[in-house]
C-alpha positions as a Markdown table, in Angstrom:
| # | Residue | x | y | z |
|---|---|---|---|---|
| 1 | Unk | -90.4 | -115.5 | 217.5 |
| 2 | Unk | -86.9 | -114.5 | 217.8 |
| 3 | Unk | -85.4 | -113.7 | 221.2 |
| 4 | Unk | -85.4 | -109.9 | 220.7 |
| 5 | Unk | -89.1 | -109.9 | 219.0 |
| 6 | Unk | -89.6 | -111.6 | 222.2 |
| 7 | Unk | -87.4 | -108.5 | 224.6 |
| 8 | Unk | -89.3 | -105.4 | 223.1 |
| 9 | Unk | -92.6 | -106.6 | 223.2 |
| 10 | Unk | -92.0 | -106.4 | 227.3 |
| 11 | Unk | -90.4 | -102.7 | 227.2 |
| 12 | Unk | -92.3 | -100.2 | 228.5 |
| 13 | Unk | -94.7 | -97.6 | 226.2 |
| 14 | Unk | -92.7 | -94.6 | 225.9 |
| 15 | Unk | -95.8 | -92.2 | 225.0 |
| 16 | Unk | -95.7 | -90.0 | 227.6 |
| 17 | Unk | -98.8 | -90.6 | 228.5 |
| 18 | Unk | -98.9 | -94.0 | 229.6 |
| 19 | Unk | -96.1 | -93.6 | 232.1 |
| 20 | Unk | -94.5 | -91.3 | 234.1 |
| 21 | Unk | -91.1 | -91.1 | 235.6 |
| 22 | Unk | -90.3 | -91.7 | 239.4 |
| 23 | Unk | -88.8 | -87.7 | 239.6 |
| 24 | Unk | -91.8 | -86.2 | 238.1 |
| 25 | Unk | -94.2 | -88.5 | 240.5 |
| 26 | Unk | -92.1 | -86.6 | 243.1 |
| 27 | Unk | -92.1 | -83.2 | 242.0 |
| 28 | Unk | -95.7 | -83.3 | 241.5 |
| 29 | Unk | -96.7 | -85.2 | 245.1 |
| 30 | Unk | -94.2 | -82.0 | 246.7 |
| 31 | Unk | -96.1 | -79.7 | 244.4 |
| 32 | Unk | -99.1 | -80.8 | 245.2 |
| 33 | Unk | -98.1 | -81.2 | 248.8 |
| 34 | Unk | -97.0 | -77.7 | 249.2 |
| 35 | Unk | -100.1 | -76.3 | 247.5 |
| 36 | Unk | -102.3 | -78.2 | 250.4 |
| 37 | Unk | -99.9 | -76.3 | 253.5 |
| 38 | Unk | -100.2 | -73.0 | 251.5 |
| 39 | Unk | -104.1 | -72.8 | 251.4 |
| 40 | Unk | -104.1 | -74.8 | 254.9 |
| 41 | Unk | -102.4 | -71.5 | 256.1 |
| 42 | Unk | -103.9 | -69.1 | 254.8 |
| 43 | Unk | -107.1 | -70.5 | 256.4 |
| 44 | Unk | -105.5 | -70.9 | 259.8 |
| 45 | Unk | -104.3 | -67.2 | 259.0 |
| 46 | Unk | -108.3 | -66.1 | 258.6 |
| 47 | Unk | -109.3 | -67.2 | 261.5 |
| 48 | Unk | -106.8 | -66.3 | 263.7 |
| 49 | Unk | -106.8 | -62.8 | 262.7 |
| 50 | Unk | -110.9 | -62.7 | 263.0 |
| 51 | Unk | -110.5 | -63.6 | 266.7 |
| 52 | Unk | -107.8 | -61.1 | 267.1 |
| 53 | Unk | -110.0 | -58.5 | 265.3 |
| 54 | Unk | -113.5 | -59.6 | 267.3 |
| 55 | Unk | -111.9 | -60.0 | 270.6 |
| 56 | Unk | -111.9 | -56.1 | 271.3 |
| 57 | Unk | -115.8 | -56.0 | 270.6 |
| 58 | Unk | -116.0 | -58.1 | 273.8 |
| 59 | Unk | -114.8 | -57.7 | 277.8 |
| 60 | Unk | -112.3 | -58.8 | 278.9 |
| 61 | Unk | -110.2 | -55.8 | 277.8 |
| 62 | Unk | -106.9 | -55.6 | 278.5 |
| 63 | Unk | -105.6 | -51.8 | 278.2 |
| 64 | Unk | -102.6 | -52.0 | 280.1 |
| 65 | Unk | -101.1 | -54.4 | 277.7 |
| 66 | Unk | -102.0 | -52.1 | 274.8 |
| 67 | Unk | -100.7 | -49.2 | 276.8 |
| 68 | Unk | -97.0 | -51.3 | 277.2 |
| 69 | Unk | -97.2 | -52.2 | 273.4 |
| 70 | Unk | -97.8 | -48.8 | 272.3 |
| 71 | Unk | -94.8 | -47.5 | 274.0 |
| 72 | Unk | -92.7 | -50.2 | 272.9 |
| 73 | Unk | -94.0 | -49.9 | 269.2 |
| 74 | Unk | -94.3 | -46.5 | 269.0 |
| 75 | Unk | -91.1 | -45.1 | 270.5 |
| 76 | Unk | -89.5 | -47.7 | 270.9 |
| 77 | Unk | -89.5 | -47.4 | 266.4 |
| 78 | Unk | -89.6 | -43.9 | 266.3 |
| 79 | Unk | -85.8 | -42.9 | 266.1 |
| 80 | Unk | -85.6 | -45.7 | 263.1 |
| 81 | Unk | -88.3 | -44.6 | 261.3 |
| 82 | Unk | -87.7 | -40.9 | 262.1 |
| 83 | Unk | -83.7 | -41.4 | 260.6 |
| 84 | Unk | -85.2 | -43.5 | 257.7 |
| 85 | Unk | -87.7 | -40.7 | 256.3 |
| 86 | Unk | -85.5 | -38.0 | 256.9 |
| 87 | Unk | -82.6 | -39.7 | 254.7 |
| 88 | Unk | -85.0 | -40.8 | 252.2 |
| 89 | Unk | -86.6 | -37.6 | 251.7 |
| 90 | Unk | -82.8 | -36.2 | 251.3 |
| 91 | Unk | -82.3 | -38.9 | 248.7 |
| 92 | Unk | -85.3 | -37.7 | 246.9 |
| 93 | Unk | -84.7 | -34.4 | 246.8 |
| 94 | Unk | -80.6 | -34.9 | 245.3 |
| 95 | Unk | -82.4 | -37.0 | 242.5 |
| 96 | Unk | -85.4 | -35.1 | 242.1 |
| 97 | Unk | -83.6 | -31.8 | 241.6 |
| 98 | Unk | -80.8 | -33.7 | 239.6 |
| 99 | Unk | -83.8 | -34.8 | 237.3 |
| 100 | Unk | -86.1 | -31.9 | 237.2 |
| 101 | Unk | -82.6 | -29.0 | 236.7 |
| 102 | Unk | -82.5 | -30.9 | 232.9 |
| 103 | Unk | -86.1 | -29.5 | 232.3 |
| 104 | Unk | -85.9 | -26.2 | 233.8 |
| 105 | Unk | -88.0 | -27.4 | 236.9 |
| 106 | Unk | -86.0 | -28.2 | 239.9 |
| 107 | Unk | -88.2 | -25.4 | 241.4 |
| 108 | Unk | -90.7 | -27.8 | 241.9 |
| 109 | Unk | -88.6 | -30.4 | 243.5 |
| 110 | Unk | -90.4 | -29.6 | 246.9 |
| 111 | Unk | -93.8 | -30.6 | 245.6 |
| 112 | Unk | -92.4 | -34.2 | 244.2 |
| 113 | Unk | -90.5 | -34.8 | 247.8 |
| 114 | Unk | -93.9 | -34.0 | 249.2 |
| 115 | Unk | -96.0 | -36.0 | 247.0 |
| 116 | Unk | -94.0 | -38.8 | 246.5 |
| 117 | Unk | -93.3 | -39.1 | 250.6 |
| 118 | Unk | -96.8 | -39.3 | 252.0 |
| 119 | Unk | -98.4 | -40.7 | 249.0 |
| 120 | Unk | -96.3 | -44.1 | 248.6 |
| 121 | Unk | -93.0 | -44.1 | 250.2 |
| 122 | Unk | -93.7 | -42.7 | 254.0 |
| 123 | Unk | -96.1 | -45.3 | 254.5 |
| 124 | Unk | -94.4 | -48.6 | 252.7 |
| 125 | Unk | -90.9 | -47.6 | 254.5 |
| 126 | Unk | -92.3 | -47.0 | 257.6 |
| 127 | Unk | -94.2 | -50.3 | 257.8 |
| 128 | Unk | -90.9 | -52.2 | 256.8 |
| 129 | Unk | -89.0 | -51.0 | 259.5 |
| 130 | Unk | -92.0 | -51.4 | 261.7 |
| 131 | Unk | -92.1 | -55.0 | 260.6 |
| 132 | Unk | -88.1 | -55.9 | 261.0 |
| 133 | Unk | -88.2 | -54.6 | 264.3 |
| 134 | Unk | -91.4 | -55.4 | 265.9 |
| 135 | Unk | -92.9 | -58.7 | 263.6 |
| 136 | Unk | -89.7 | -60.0 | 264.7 |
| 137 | Unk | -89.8 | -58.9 | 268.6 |
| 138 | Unk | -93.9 | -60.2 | 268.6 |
| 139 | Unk | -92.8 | -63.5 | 266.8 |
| 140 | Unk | -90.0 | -64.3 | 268.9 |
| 141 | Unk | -91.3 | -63.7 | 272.0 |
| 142 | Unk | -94.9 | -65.4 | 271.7 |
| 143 | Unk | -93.0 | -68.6 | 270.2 |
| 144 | Unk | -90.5 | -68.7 | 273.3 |
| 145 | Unk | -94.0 | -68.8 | 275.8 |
| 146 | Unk | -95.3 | -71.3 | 273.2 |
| 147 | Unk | -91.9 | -73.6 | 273.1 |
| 148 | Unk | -91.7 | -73.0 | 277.1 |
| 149 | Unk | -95.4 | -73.9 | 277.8 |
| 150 | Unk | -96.4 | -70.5 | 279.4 |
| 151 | Unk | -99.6 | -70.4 | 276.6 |
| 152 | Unk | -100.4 | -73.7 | 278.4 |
| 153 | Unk | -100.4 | -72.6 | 281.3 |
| 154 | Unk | -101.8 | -69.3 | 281.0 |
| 155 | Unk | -104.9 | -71.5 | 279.6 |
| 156 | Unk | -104.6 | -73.8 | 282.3 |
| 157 | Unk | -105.7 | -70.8 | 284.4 |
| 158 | Unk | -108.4 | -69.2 | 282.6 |
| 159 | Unk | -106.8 | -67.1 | 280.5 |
| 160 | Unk | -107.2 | -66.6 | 276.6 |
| 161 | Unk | -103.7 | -66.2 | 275.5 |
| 162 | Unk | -105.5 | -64.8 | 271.8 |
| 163 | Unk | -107.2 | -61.9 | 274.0 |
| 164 | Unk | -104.3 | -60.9 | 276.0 |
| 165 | Unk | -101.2 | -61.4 | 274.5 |
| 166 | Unk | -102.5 | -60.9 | 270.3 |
| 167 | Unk | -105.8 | -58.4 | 270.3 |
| 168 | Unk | -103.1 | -55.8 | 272.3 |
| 169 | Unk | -100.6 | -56.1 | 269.8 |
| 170 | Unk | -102.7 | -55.7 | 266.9 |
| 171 | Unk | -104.3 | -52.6 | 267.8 |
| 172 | Unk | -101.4 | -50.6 | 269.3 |
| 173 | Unk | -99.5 | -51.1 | 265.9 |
| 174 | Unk | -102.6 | -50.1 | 263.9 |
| 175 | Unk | -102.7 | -47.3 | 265.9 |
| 176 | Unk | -98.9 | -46.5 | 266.4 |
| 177 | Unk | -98.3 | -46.8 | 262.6 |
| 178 | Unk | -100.0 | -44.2 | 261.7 |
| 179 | Unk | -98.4 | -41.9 | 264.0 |
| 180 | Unk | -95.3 | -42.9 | 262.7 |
| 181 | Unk | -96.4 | -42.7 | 259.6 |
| 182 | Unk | -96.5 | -39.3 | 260.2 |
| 183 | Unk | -93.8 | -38.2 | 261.5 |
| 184 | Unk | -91.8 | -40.2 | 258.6 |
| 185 | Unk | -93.7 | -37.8 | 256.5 |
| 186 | Unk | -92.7 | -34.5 | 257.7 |
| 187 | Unk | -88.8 | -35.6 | 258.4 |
| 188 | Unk | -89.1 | -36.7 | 254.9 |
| 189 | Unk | -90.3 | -33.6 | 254.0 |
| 190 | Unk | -87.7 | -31.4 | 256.2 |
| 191 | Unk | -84.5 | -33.7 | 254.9 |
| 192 | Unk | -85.7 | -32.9 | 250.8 |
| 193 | Unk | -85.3 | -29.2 | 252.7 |
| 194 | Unk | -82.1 | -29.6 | 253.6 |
| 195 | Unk | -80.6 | -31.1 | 251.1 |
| 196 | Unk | -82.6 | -28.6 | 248.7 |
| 197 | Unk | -81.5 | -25.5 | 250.9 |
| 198 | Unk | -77.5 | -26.7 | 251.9 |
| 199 | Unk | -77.0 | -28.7 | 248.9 |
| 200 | Unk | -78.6 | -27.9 | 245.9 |
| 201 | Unk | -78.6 | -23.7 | 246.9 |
| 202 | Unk | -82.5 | -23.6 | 246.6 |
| 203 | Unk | -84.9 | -21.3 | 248.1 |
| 204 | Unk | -86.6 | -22.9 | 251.1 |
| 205 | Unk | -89.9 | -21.1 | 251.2 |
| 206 | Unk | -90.5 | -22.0 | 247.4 |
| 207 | Unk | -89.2 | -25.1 | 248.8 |
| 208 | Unk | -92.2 | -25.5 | 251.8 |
| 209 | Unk | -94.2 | -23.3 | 249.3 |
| 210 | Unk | -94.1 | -25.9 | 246.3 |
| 211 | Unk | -94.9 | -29.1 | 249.1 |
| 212 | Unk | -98.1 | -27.1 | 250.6 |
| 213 | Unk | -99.9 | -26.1 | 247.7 |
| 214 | Unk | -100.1 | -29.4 | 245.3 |
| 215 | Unk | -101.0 | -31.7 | 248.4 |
| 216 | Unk | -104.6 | -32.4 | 247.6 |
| 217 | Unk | -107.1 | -34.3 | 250.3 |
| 218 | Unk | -106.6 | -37.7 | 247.9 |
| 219 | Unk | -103.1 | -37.3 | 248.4 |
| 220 | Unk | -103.7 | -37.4 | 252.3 |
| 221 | Unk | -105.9 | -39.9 | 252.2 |
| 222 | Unk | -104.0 | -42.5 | 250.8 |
| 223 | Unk | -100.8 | -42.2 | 253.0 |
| 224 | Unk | -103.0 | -42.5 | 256.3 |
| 225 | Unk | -105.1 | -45.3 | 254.8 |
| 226 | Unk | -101.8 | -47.6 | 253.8 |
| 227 | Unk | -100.5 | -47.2 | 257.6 |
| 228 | Unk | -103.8 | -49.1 | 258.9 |
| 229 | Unk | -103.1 | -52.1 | 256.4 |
| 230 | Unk | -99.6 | -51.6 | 257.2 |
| 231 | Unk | -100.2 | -52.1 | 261.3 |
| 232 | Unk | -102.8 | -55.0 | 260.7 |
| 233 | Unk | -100.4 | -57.2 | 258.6 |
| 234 | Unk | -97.3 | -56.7 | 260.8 |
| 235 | Unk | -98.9 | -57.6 | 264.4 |
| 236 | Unk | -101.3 | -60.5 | 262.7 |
| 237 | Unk | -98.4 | -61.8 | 260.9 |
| 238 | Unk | -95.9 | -61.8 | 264.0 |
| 239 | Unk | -98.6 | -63.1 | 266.0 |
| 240 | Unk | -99.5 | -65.9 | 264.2 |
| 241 | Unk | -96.3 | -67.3 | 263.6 |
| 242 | Unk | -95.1 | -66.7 | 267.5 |
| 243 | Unk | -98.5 | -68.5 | 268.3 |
| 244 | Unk | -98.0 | -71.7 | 266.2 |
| 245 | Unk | -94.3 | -72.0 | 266.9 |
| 246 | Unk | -92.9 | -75.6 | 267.5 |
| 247 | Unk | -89.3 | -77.3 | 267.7 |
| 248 | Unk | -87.6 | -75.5 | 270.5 |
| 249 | Unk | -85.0 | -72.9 | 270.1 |
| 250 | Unk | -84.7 | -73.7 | 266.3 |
| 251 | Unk | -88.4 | -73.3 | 265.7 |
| 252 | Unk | -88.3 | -70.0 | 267.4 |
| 253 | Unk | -86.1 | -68.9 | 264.6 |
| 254 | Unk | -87.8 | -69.8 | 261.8 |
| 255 | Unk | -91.1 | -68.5 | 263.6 |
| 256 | Unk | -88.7 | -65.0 | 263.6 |
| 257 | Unk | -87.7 | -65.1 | 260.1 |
| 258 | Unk | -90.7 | -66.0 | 258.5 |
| 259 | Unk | -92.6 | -63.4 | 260.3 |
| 260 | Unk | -90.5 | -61.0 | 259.0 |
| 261 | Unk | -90.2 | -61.9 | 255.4 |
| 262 | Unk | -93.9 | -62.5 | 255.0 |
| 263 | Unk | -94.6 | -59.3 | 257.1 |
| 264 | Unk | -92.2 | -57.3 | 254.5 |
| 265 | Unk | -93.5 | -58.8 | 251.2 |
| 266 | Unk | -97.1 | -58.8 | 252.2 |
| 267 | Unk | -96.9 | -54.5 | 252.7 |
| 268 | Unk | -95.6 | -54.3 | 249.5 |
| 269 | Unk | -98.1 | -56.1 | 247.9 |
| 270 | Unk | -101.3 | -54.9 | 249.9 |
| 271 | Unk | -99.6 | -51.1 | 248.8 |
| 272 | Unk | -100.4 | -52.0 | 245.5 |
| 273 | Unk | -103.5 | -53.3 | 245.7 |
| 274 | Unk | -105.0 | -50.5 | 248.1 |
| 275 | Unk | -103.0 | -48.0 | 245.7 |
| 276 | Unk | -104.7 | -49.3 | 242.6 |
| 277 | Unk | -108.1 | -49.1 | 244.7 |
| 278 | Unk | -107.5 | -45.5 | 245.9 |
| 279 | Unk | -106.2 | -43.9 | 242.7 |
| 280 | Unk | -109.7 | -45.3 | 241.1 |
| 281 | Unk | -112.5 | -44.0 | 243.8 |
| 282 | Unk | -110.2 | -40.9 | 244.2 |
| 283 | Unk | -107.9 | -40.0 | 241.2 |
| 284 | Unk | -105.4 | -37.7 | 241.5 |
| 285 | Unk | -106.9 | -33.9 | 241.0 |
């Protein structure tokens, strides 16, 4: 047998099926890897926000601390969300009537502002400002008592840090949400008025007229169920991630960041899914 004969008859098979590269071992041990943490999670993620949820069925009950977290949740977020749906519902009203003027109907620019504020854009707004300002506060403060060992030791002395510190925060923001919600409503409502009145040289009570009369109970319905997602998935989410922070000062940070984006993409996607639910067991009239 000649000396390359000899050579190829040791070279590896190059069906892909008999061998596979060191870089695509990798990828698929980090795939695999990251799958694993992902459900890992979302598990941890159950359970804590079941304990959260059952710990108000059962004494001790801490009202005071849901007292201080509705203030700071509530108005302490009000003049942000308050700005925010007043500017948005200018914003809609300037393209509505922009839109409409083309078919001969920017008279009915008031009942779109309307609609389209406490249907879908009053609640989803109002739980992302919510959640930049107060996942973030809820994360960062739980994971500096974590880092600094005050869980420990309010453990240490009886206390369940899930019934004092989490169950408050999760049902003053469900609550204070939808408050909020609200209000982001009607300033939503009153800035399309302005801009429709001082801008667009509308009349204001076909204005308030056209927004009254086309709200239907469905319409209602739907932008004071969102809020109550809306609350649950901002406090659980900054909870959790405050609760389970580790690495010092640095872990703090990326307790605070991941609350938020999590928090923020998580109300967009429940808004869907509790949109597509609602506009089947109550379609529009």
């Amino acid at each position: 047998m000649r000396y390359s004969d000899h050579a190829r008859s040791f070279q590896p098979s190059s069906h892909p099926g008999t061998s596979r590269s060191p870089a695509n071992l990798m990828a698929t041990i980090t795939i695999d890897r990251t799958a694993k943490q992902l459900v890992l999670t979302v598990q941890e993620y159950s359970l804590f926000a079941h304990r959260a949820v059952m710990n108000l069925f059962s004494a001790p009950r801490y009202w005071p601390e849901f007292l201080v977290q509705s203030d700071i949740i509530g108005f302490g977020s009000a003049t942000i969300v308050l700005m925010a749906g007043f500017f948005t519902g200018g914003v809609l009203a300037l393209q509505s009537a922009a839109t409409l003027a083309q078919f001969g109907a920017a008279a009915v620019t008031g009942r779109f502002v309307s609609i389209t504020m406490i249907r879908e854009l009053g609640p989803v707004l109002t739980g992302i400002m919510v959640s930049g300002r107060n996942a973030s506060s809820m994360a960062s403060e739980l994971g500096s008592m974590v880092v600094t060992e005050q869980i420990d030791a309010m453990r240490a002395l009886g206390v369940d840090p899930m019934r004092k510190l989490v169950t408050p925060r999760l049902f003053s923001c469900i609550t204070m949400l939808l408050f909020l919600t609200i209000l982001a409503d009607a300033f939503g409502i009153f800035g399309g008025a302005a801009v429709s009145v001082f801008m667009n040289h509308q009349d204001g009570t076909q204005y308030f007229s056209q927004a009254w009369e086309h709200l239907r109970y469905p319409d209602i319905i739907q932008g004071l169920v969102k809020p109550l997602f809306s609350g649950f998935i901002i406090a659980s989410i900054g909870c959790f991630y405050g609760m389970r922070t580790s690495g010092g000062t640095e872990g703090v940070g990326r307790s605070t960041i991941q609350a938020v984006v999590t928090s923020s993409v998580l109300i967009i996607f429940v808004d869907f899914l509790v949109t597509q639910v609602l506009l089947t067991l109550l379609p529009p009239l």
